[in-house]
CSV table of C-alpha atoms and ligand atoms in Angstrom, one decimal:
chain,number,residue,atom,x,y,z
A,1,UNK,CA,19.2,-6.1,-19.7
A,2,UNK,CA,15.8,-6.3,-18.4
A,3,UNK,CA,15.0,-5.5,-14.9
A,4,UNK,CA,11.6,-6.2,-13.3
A,5,UNK,CA,10.2,-4.6,-10.0
A,6,UNK,CA,6.7,-4.7,-8.5
A,7,UNK,CA,4.6,-3.1,-6.0
A,8,UNK,CA,2.0,-5.3,-4.1
A,9,UNK,CA,-1.5,-4.1,-3.6
A,10,UNK,CA,-1.6,-5.1,0.0
A,11,UNK,CA,-2.8,-1.6,1.0
A,12,UNK,CA,-2.4,1.9,-0.2
A,13,UNK,CA,1.2,3.1,-1.3
A,14,UNK,CA,3.1,5.0,1.5
A,15,UNK,CA,5.8,7.3,2.0
A,16,UNK,CA,8.4,4.3,2.3
A,17,UNK,CA,7.2,2.7,-1.2
A,18,UNK,CA,7.8,6.1,-2.6
A,19,UNK,CA,11.1,7.3,-1.2
A,20,UNK,CA,12.5,3.6,-0.9
A,21,UNK,CA,11.4,2.3,-4.3
A,22,UNK,CA,9.1,4.0,-6.8
A,23,UNK,CA,11.0,7.4,-7.1
A,24,UNK,CA,14.0,5.5,-7.9
A,25,UNK,CA,12.4,3.2,-10.3
A,26,UNK,CA,11.3,6.2,-12.2
A,27,UNK,CA,14.6,7.8,-12.1
A,28,UNK,CA,16.6,4.7,-13.2
A,29,UNK,CA,14.2,3.3,-15.7
A,30,UNK,CA,15.5,1.9,-19.0
A,31,UNK,CA,13.4,1.1,-22.1
A,32,UNK,CA,13.2,-2.9,-21.5
A,33,UNK,CA,12.5,-2.6,-17.8
A,34,UNK,CA,9.2,-4.0,-16.3
A,35,UNK,CA,7.1,-2.5,-13.6
A,36,UNK,CA,4.1,-4.4,-12.3
A,37,UNK,CA,1.4,-3.6,-10.0
A,38,UNK,CA,1.1,-7.2,-8.3
A,39,UNK,CA,-2.5,-7.3,-7.6
A,40,UNK,CA,-2.7,-11.2,-7.9
A,41,UNK,CA,-0.5,-10.9,-4.7
A,42,UNK,CA,-2.9,-8.9,-2.8
A,43,UNK,CA,-5.2,-11.8,-2.2
A,44,UNK,CA,-3.0,-14.4,-0.3
A,45,UNK,CA,-4.8,-13.3,2.8
A,46,UNK,CA,-8.2,-12.2,3.7
A,47,UNK,CA,-9.0,-9.2,1.3
A,48,UNK,CA,-11.7,-6.9,0.2
A,49,UNK,CA,-12.4,-7.0,-3.6
A,50,UNK,CA,-13.4,-3.5,-3.8
A,51,UNK,CA,-10.2,-2.4,-2.1
A,52,UNK,CA,-8.0,-4.8,-4.1
A,53,UNK,CA,-9.4,-3.0,-7.3
A,54,UNK,CA,-8.9,0.5,-5.8
A,55,UNK,CA,-5.5,-0.2,-4.6
A,56,UNK,CA,-4.4,-1.5,-8.1
A,57,UNK,CA,-5.8,1.6,-9.8
A,58,UNK,CA,-4.0,3.7,-7.3
A,59,UNK,CA,-0.7,1.9,-7.6
A,60,UNK,CA,-0.7,2.1,-11.3
A,61,UNK,CA,-1.4,5.8,-11.0
A,62,UNK,CA,1.2,6.3,-8.5
A,63,UNK,CA,3.9,4.8,-11.0
A,64,UNK,CA,2.9,7.0,-13.7
A,65,UNK,CA,2.6,10.1,-11.5
A,66,UNK,CA,6.1,9.5,-10.3
A,67,UNK,CA,7.5,9.4,-13.8
A,68,UNK,CA,7.6,5.9,-15.0
A,69,UNK,CA,7.0,6.3,-18.6
A,70,UNK,CA,4.7,3.9,-20.2
A,71,UNK,CA,6.2,4.5,-23.8
A,72,UNK,CA,9.7,3.5,-22.4
A,73,UNK,CA,9.3,0.9,-19.9
A,74,UNK,CA,6.6,-1.6,-19.5
A,75,UNK,CA,4.2,-0.7,-16.8
A,76,UNK,CA,1.1,-2.6,-16.3
A,77,UNK,CA,-1.6,-4.2,-13.7
A,78,UNK,CA,-0.8,-8.0,-13.5
A,79,UNK,CA,-4.4,-8.8,-13.4
A,80,UNK,CA,-4.9,-7.3,-16.8
A,81,UNK,CA,-2.8,-10.4,-17.9
A,82,UNK,CA,-4.3,-12.8,-15.4
A,83,UNK,CA,-4.5,-15.6,-18.1
A,84,UNK,CA,-0.8,-15.3,-19.0
A,85,UNK,CA,0.3,-15.3,-15.2
A,86,UNK,CA,-2.2,-17.9,-14.2
A,87,UNK,CA,-1.0,-20.3,-17.1
A,88,UNK,CA,2.4,-20.0,-16.4
A,89,UNK,CA,2.1,-20.4,-12.6
A,90,UNK,CA,0.4,-23.7,-13.3
A,91,UNK,CA,3.2,-24.9,-15.5
A,92,UNK,CA,5.7,-23.7,-12.8
A,93,UNK,CA,3.5,-25.4,-9.9
A,94,UNK,CA,4.2,-28.6,-11.9
A,95,UNK,CA,7.8,-28.0,-12.0
A,96,UNK,CA,8.1,-26.9,-8.3
A,97,UNK,CA,8.0,-29.4,-5.5
A,98,UNK,CA,5.8,-29.2,-2.4
A,99,UNK,CA,9.0,-29.5,-0.2
A,100,UNK,CA,10.5,-26.3,-2.0
A,101,UNK,CA,7.4,-24.4,-1.3
A,102,UNK,CA,6.8,-25.2,2.3
A,103,UNK,CA,10.3,-24.5,3.1
A,104,UNK,CA,10.1,-20.7,2.2
A,105,UNK,CA,10.8,-18.6,5.3
A,106,UNK,CA,8.0,-16.2,4.5
A,107,UNK,CA,5.5,-19.0,4.2
A,108,UNK,CA,6.5,-20.5,7.6
A,109,UNK,CA,6.4,-17.0,9.4
A,110,UNK,CA,3.1,-15.8,7.8
A,111,UNK,CA,1.2,-19.2,8.1
A,112,UNK,CA,2.3,-19.8,11.6
A,113,UNK,CA,1.7,-23.5,11.0
A,114,UNK,CA,-2.1,-22.9,10.5
A,115,UNK,CA,-3.8,-25.3,8.0
A,116,UNK,CA,-6.6,-22.7,7.5
A,117,UNK,CA,-4.2,-20.2,5.6
A,118,UNK,CA,-4.8,-19.7,1.9
A,119,UNK,CA,-3.1,-22.0,-0.3
A,120,UNK,CA,-2.0,-19.0,-2.2
A,121,UNK,CA,0.1,-18.1,0.7
A,122,UNK,CA,2.1,-21.2,0.0
A,123,UNK,CA,2.3,-20.8,-3.8
A,124,UNK,CA,2.6,-17.2,-4.2
A,125,UNK,CA,6.5,-17.5,-4.8
A,126,UNK,CA,5.7,-19.6,-7.8
A,127,UNK,CA,3.4,-17.0,-9.2
A,128,UNK,CA,6.4,-14.4,-8.4
A,129,UNK,CA,8.7,-16.7,-10.4
A,130,UNK,CA,6.0,-16.6,-13.2
A,131,UNK,CA,6.0,-12.9,-13.0
A,132,UNK,CA,9.6,-12.7,-13.6
A,133,UNK,CA,10.1,-15.5,-16.2
A,134,UNK,CA,7.2,-14.4,-18.3
A,135,UNK,CA,9.1,-11.1,-19.2
A,136,UNK,CA,12.6,-12.5,-19.6
A,137,UNK,CA,13.9,-10.4,-16.6
A,138,UNK,CA,17.5,-11.0,-16.0
A,139,UNK,CA,17.8,-8.7,-13.0
A,140,UNK,CA,15.4,-8.5,-10.0
A,141,UNK,CA,16.3,-6.0,-7.2
A,142,UNK,CA,15.1,-7.5,-4.1
A,143,UNK,CA,15.7,-7.1,-0.3
A,144,UNK,CA,17.1,-9.9,1.9
A,145,UNK,CA,13.5,-11.1,2.8
A,146,UNK,CA,12.7,-11.8,-0.8
A,147,UNK,CA,16.1,-13.5,-1.7
A,148,UNK,CA,14.9,-17.1,-1.3
A,149,UNK,CA,12.1,-16.4,-3.7
A,150,UNK,CA,14.5,-15.3,-6.3
A,151,UNK,CA,16.4,-18.4,-5.7
A,152,UNK,CA,13.2,-20.5,-6.2
A,153,UNK,CA,12.7,-18.5,-9.6
A,154,UNK,CA,16.2,-19.6,-10.7
A,155,UNK,CA,15.9,-23.2,-9.7
A,156,UNK,CA,12.5,-23.5,-11.5
A,157,UNK,CA,14.0,-21.9,-14.7
A,158,UNK,CA,17.1,-24.0,-14.7
A,159,UNK,CA,14.9,-27.2,-13.9
A,160,UNK,CA,12.3,-26.4,-16.8
A,161,UNK,CA,15.1,-25.6,-19.2
A,162,UNK,CA,17.0,-28.6,-18.3
A,163,UNK,CA,13.9,-30.9,-18.6
A,164,UNK,CA,12.0,-29.5,-21.5
A,165,UNK,CA,14.2,-27.2,-23.4
A,166,UNK,CA,15.7,-23.6,-23.1
A,167,UNK,CA,12.7,-21.4,-22.7
A,168,UNK,CA,13.5,-19.0,-19.7
A,169,UNK,CA,16.1,-16.6,-18.9
A,170,UNK,CA,17.4,-17.5,-15.4
A,171,UNK,CA,17.1,-14.3,-13.5
A,172,UNK,CA,19.5,-13.0,-11.0
A,173,UNK,CA,18.6,-11.1,-7.8
A,174,UNK,CA,20.5,-7.8,-7.4
A,175,UNK,CA,20.9,-5.9,-4.3
A,176,UNK,CA,19.0,-2.5,-5.0
A,177,UNK,CA,21.1,0.6,-4.7
A,178,UNK,CA,20.9,1.4,-1.1
A,179,UNK,CA,17.5,3.3,-0.5
A,180,UNK,CA,16.0,4.8,2.6
A,181,UNK,CA,14.2,2.1,4.9
A,182,UNK,CA,11.5,4.1,6.3
A,183,UNK,CA,9.9,3.1,9.7
A,184,UNK,CA,6.6,3.5,11.1
A,185,UNK,CA,6.1,6.9,12.9
A,186,UNK,CA,4.3,5.5,15.7
A,187,UNK,CA,6.5,2.4,16.0
A,188,UNK,CA,10.0,3.4,14.8
A,189,UNK,CA,11.4,-0.1,15.3
A,190,UNK,CA,9.1,-1.7,12.5
A,191,UNK,CA,9.1,-0.8,8.9
A,192,UNK,CA,6.3,1.4,7.4
A,193,UNK,CA,3.9,-1.0,5.8
A,194,UNK,CA,0.9,-0.9,3.7
A,195,UNK,CA,-0.7,-3.8,5.6
A,196,UNK,CA,-0.6,-1.8,8.7
A,197,UNK,CA,-3.7,-0.1,7.5
A,198,UNK,CA,-5.0,3.3,8.7
A,199,UNK,CA,-2.7,4.1,11.6
A,200,UNK,CA,-1.1,7.3,12.4
A,201,UNK,CA,2.3,5.7,12.1
A,202,UNK,CA,1.9,5.3,8.2
A,203,UNK,CA,2.0,8.4,5.7
A,204,UNK,CA,0.2,7.5,2.5
A,205,UNK,CA,1.1,9.2,-0.7
A,206,UNK,CA,-2.6,10.4,-1.0
A,207,UNK,CA,-2.7,11.8,2.6
A,208,UNK,CA,-3.5,15.5,2.7
A,209,UNK,CA,-0.8,18.1,3.7
A,210,UNK,CA,-2.9,18.5,7.0
A,211,UNK,CA,-3.1,14.8,7.8
A,212,UNK,CA,0.7,14.5,7.0
A,213,UNK,CA,1.5,17.2,9.4
A,214,UNK,CA,-0.7,15.7,12.0
A,215,UNK,CA,1.0,12.2,11.6
A,216,UNK,CA,4.6,13.8,11.9
A,217,UNK,CA,3.5,15.8,14.8
A,218,UNK,CA,2.4,12.7,16.6
A,219,UNK,CA,5.6,10.7,15.6
A,220,UNK,CA,7.1,8.9,18.6
A,221,UNK,CA,10.6,10.3,19.2
A,222,UNK,CA,13.1,10.0,22.1
A,223,UNK,CA,14.2,13.0,24.0
A,224,UNK,CA,17.5,12.1,25.2
A,225,UNK,CA,18.8,15.5,25.3
A,226,UNK,CA,21.1,15.0,22.2
A,227,UNK,CA,19.6,14.8,18.7
A,228,UNK,CA,21.5,12.5,16.5
A,229,UNK,CA,21.3,9.8,13.9
A,230,UNK,CA,21.6,6.6,15.9
A,231,UNK,CA,19.0,4.0,14.8
A,232,UNK,CA,19.6,1.7,17.8
A,233,UNK,CA,19.5,4.4,20.6
A,234,UNK,CA,17.2,6.8,19.0
A,235,UNK,CA,15.0,5.0,16.5
A,236,UNK,CA,12.3,7.5,16.3
A,237,UNK,CA,14.6,10.5,15.9
A,238,UNK,CA,16.8,8.6,13.4
A,239,UNK,CA,13.6,7.5,11.3
A,240,UNK,CA,12.7,11.4,10.9
A,241,UNK,CA,16.4,12.1,10.0
A,242,UNK,CA,16.3,9.1,7.5
A,243,UNK,CA,13.1,10.6,6.0
A,244,UNK,CA,14.6,14.1,5.7
A,245,UNK,CA,17.7,12.6,4.1
A,246,UNK,CA,15.8,10.7,1.6
A,247,UNK,CA,13.8,13.5,0.6
A,248,UNK,CA,16.8,15.9,0.2
A,249,UNK,CA,19.6,13.7,-0.7
A,250,UNK,CA,21.6,14.7,2.3
A,251,UNK,CA,22.8,12.1,4.6
A,252,UNK,CA,20.7,11.6,7.9
A,253,UNK,CA,23.9,12.1,10.0
A,254,UNK,CA,24.6,15.3,8.2
A,255,UNK,CA,21.2,16.6,8.6
A,256,UNK,CA,21.1,15.8,12.2
A,257,UNK,CA,24.0,18.0,13.0
A,258,UNK,CA,22.1,21.1,11.7
A,259,UNK,CA,19.0,20.7,13.7
A,260,UNK,CA,18.6,22.4,17.0
A,261,UNK,CA,15.7,20.5,18.7
A,262,UNK,CA,13.0,18.0,18.4
A,263,UNK,CA,10.5,20.6,17.5
A,264,UNK,CA,12.6,22.0,14.7
A,265,UNK,CA,13.1,18.5,13.5
A,266,UNK,CA,9.5,17.6,13.4
A,267,UNK,CA,8.5,20.9,11.6
A,268,UNK,CA,11.3,20.3,8.8
A,269,UNK,CA,10.1,16.7,8.2
A,270,UNK,CA,6.5,17.8,7.9
A,271,UNK,CA,7.4,20.7,5.6
A,272,UNK,CA,9.7,18.5,3.5
A,273,UNK,CA,7.3,15.4,3.2
A,274,UNK,CA,4.4,17.8,2.3
A,275,UNK,CA,6.6,19.3,-0.5
A,276,UNK,CA,7.9,16.1,-1.9
A,277,UNK,CA,4.7,14.4,-2.0
A,278,UNK,CA,2.5,17.4,-3.2
A,279,UNK,CA,3.4,17.0,-6.9
A,280,UNK,CA,3.1,13.1,-6.9
A,281,UNK,CA,-0.4,13.3,-5.1
A,282,UNK,CA,-1.6,16.0,-7.5
A,283,UNK,CA,-0.7,14.1,-10.6
A,284,UNK,CA,-2.1,10.9,-9.0
A,285,UNK,CA,-5.5,12.7,-8.1
A,286,UNK,CA,-5.8,14.2,-11.6
A,287,UNK,CA,-5.3,10.7,-13.2
A,288,UNK,CA,-7.5,9.0,-10.8
A,289,UNK,CA,-10.3,11.5,-11.7
A,290,UNK,CA,-9.7,10.8,-15.3
A,291,UNK,CA,-10.9,7.3,-15.6
A,292,UNK,CA,-10.8,7.4,-19.5
A,293,UNK,CA,-7.1,8.3,-19.4
A,294,UNK,CA,-6.3,5.8,-16.8
A,295,UNK,CA,-8.1,3.0,-18.7
A,296,UNK,CA,-6.1,4.0,-21.8
A,297,UNK,CA,-2.8,3.9,-20.1
A,298,UNK,CA,-3.5,0.6,-18.5
A,299,UNK,CA,-4.8,-1.0,-21.8
A,300,UNK,CA,-1.5,0.4,-23.4
A,301,UNK,CA,0.8,-0.9,-20.8
A,302,UNK,CA,-1.0,-4.5,-20.9
A,303,UNK,CA,-0.8,-4.6,-24.8
A,304,UNK,CA,3.0,-4.0,-24.3
A,305,UNK,CA,3.3,-6.6,-21.6
A,306,UNK,CA,1.4,-9.2,-23.6
A,307,UNK,CA,3.6,-8.7,-26.6
A,308,UNK,CA,6.5,-9.4,-24.2
A,309,UNK,CA,5.0,-12.4,-22.3
A,310,UNK,CA,3.2,-14.3,-25.2
A,311,UNK,CA,6.0,-15.9,-27.2
A,312,UNK,CA,7.5,-17.1,-24.0
A,313,UNK,CA,4.4,-18.5,-22.6
A,314,UNK,CA,3.4,-20.3,-25.8
A,315,UNK,CA,7.0,-21.7,-26.2
A,316,UNK,CA,6.6,-23.1,-22.5
A,317,UNK,CA,3.1,-24.5,-23.1
A,318,UNK,CA,4.3,-26.2,-26.3
A,319,UNK,CA,7.4,-27.8,-24.8
A,320,UNK,CA,5.4,-29.3,-21.8
A,321,UNK,CA,3.0,-30.7,-24.2
A,322,UNK,CA,0.0,-28.3,-24.0
A,323,UNK,CA,-1.5,-25.9,-26.4
B,401,AQP,N1,9.1,1.1,4.8
B,401,AQP,C1,9.8,1.2,3.6
B,401,AQP,N2,11.0,1.9,3.3
B,401,AQP,C2,11.5,1.9,2.1
B,401,AQP,N3,11.1,1.0,1.1
B,401,AQP,C3,10.0,0.2,1.2
B,401,AQP,N4,9.3,-0.7,0.5
B,401,AQP,C4,8.2,-1.2,1.3
B,401,AQP,N5,8.2,-0.7,2.4
B,401,AQP,C5,9.3,0.3,2.5
B,401,AQP,C6,9.7,-0.7,-1.1
B,401,AQP,O1,8.5,-0.4,-1.7
B,401,AQP,C7,8.6,-1.5,-2.8
B,401,AQP,C8,7.3,-2.1,-3.1
B,401,AQP,O2,7.0,-2.8,-1.9
B,401,AQP,P1,6.2,-4.2,-2.0
B,401,AQP,O3,4.8,-3.8,-2.5
B,401,AQP,O4,6.8,-5.2,-2.8
B,401,AQP,O5,5.8,-4.9,-0.6
B,401,AQP,P2,6.5,-4.7,0.8
B,401,AQP,O6,7.9,-4.7,0.6
B,401,AQP,O7,6.0,-5.8,1.4
B,401,AQP,O8,6.0,-3.4,1.2
B,401,AQP,P3,5.1,-2.9,2.3
B,401,AQP,O9,4.6,-1.5,1.9
B,401,AQP,O10,5.9,-3.0,3.6
B,401,AQP,O11,3.7,-3.8,2.3
B,401,AQP,P4,3.2,-5.1,3.3
B,401,AQP,O12,2.6,-4.3,4.4
B,401,AQP,O13,2.3,-5.7,2.2
B,401,AQP,O14,4.5,-5.9,3.6
B,401,AQP,C9,9.6,-2.4,-2.6
B,401,AQP,O15,10.8,-2.4,-3.4
B,401,AQP,C10,9.9,-2.4,-1.2
B,401,AQP,O16,11.3,-2.6,-0.9
């Protein structure tokens, strides 16, 4: 069984990425699992080349600092294998129809019907299919919003295998173990997101303890006289309880019962988040300062990824009449 998970470099990684995904990836990793830093996906909209490179290094360092073991799992930066991913994407673009691509809900939402959007916004689900199919992943944990992309990857794998011969494993989307969905501290009805940028509502993994405390102190919460976990009526309070719950392993509802007032809640969240992120930030910072070690780990991960990807890519090129 091979499970594939990835983190996009659409911005610096935040508390939600860590609590909701990366921490669990590290805890559940199996020797065959694949973790990719999806930097090719970081340029479907306007991007800064300098930042794209920086976010990829940071995301790779985050995976390692969080405990993803490069000797066990395959952990790498996608652009270190840009030729492999680009080659298979082209083959799959010639397997996919325009109609299939333009029906993707995320494309319709993100493009807003504008012709001026990057073509990559239309085709990135095909790149995603290539990411999965190159490594023979049979399980891909995805949230509801990514479900149709997995369906596309399945359709392309089946079509390719049926037309040219059995090359690809047909992947299955799996619902990830229930993880915390962390909301923006300043706008607790929306998800905490990398692409929100430098706003007080997003706690980044690399934020200093002081900055984390200030952001939590400024979190928007409801003062309804009764502090309880009720995401619809008290989204701000519930988000803080969700964060505390994710950090401590206790249910948000239970934690809420033990907290006297809003001040105590904010203080507990600030202390806990600072404690949880400290070791990760410190390991990440050390790694980012050690360029040689980071490069060595990247090259090691890329070599393992290439060993995995090359036979399947060559088989695909051969059966379509290339190579
Ligand atoms: N707020 C969140 N709470 C819990 N989990 C989250 N994840 C993302 N945001 C939260 C999980 O982190 C993993 C990597 O995410 P991604 O890079 O694939 O992209 P995303 O889901 O689109 O994440 P962002 O951070 O919100 O970025 P943008 O702004 O680009 O959309 C995934 O497993 C995701 O579920």
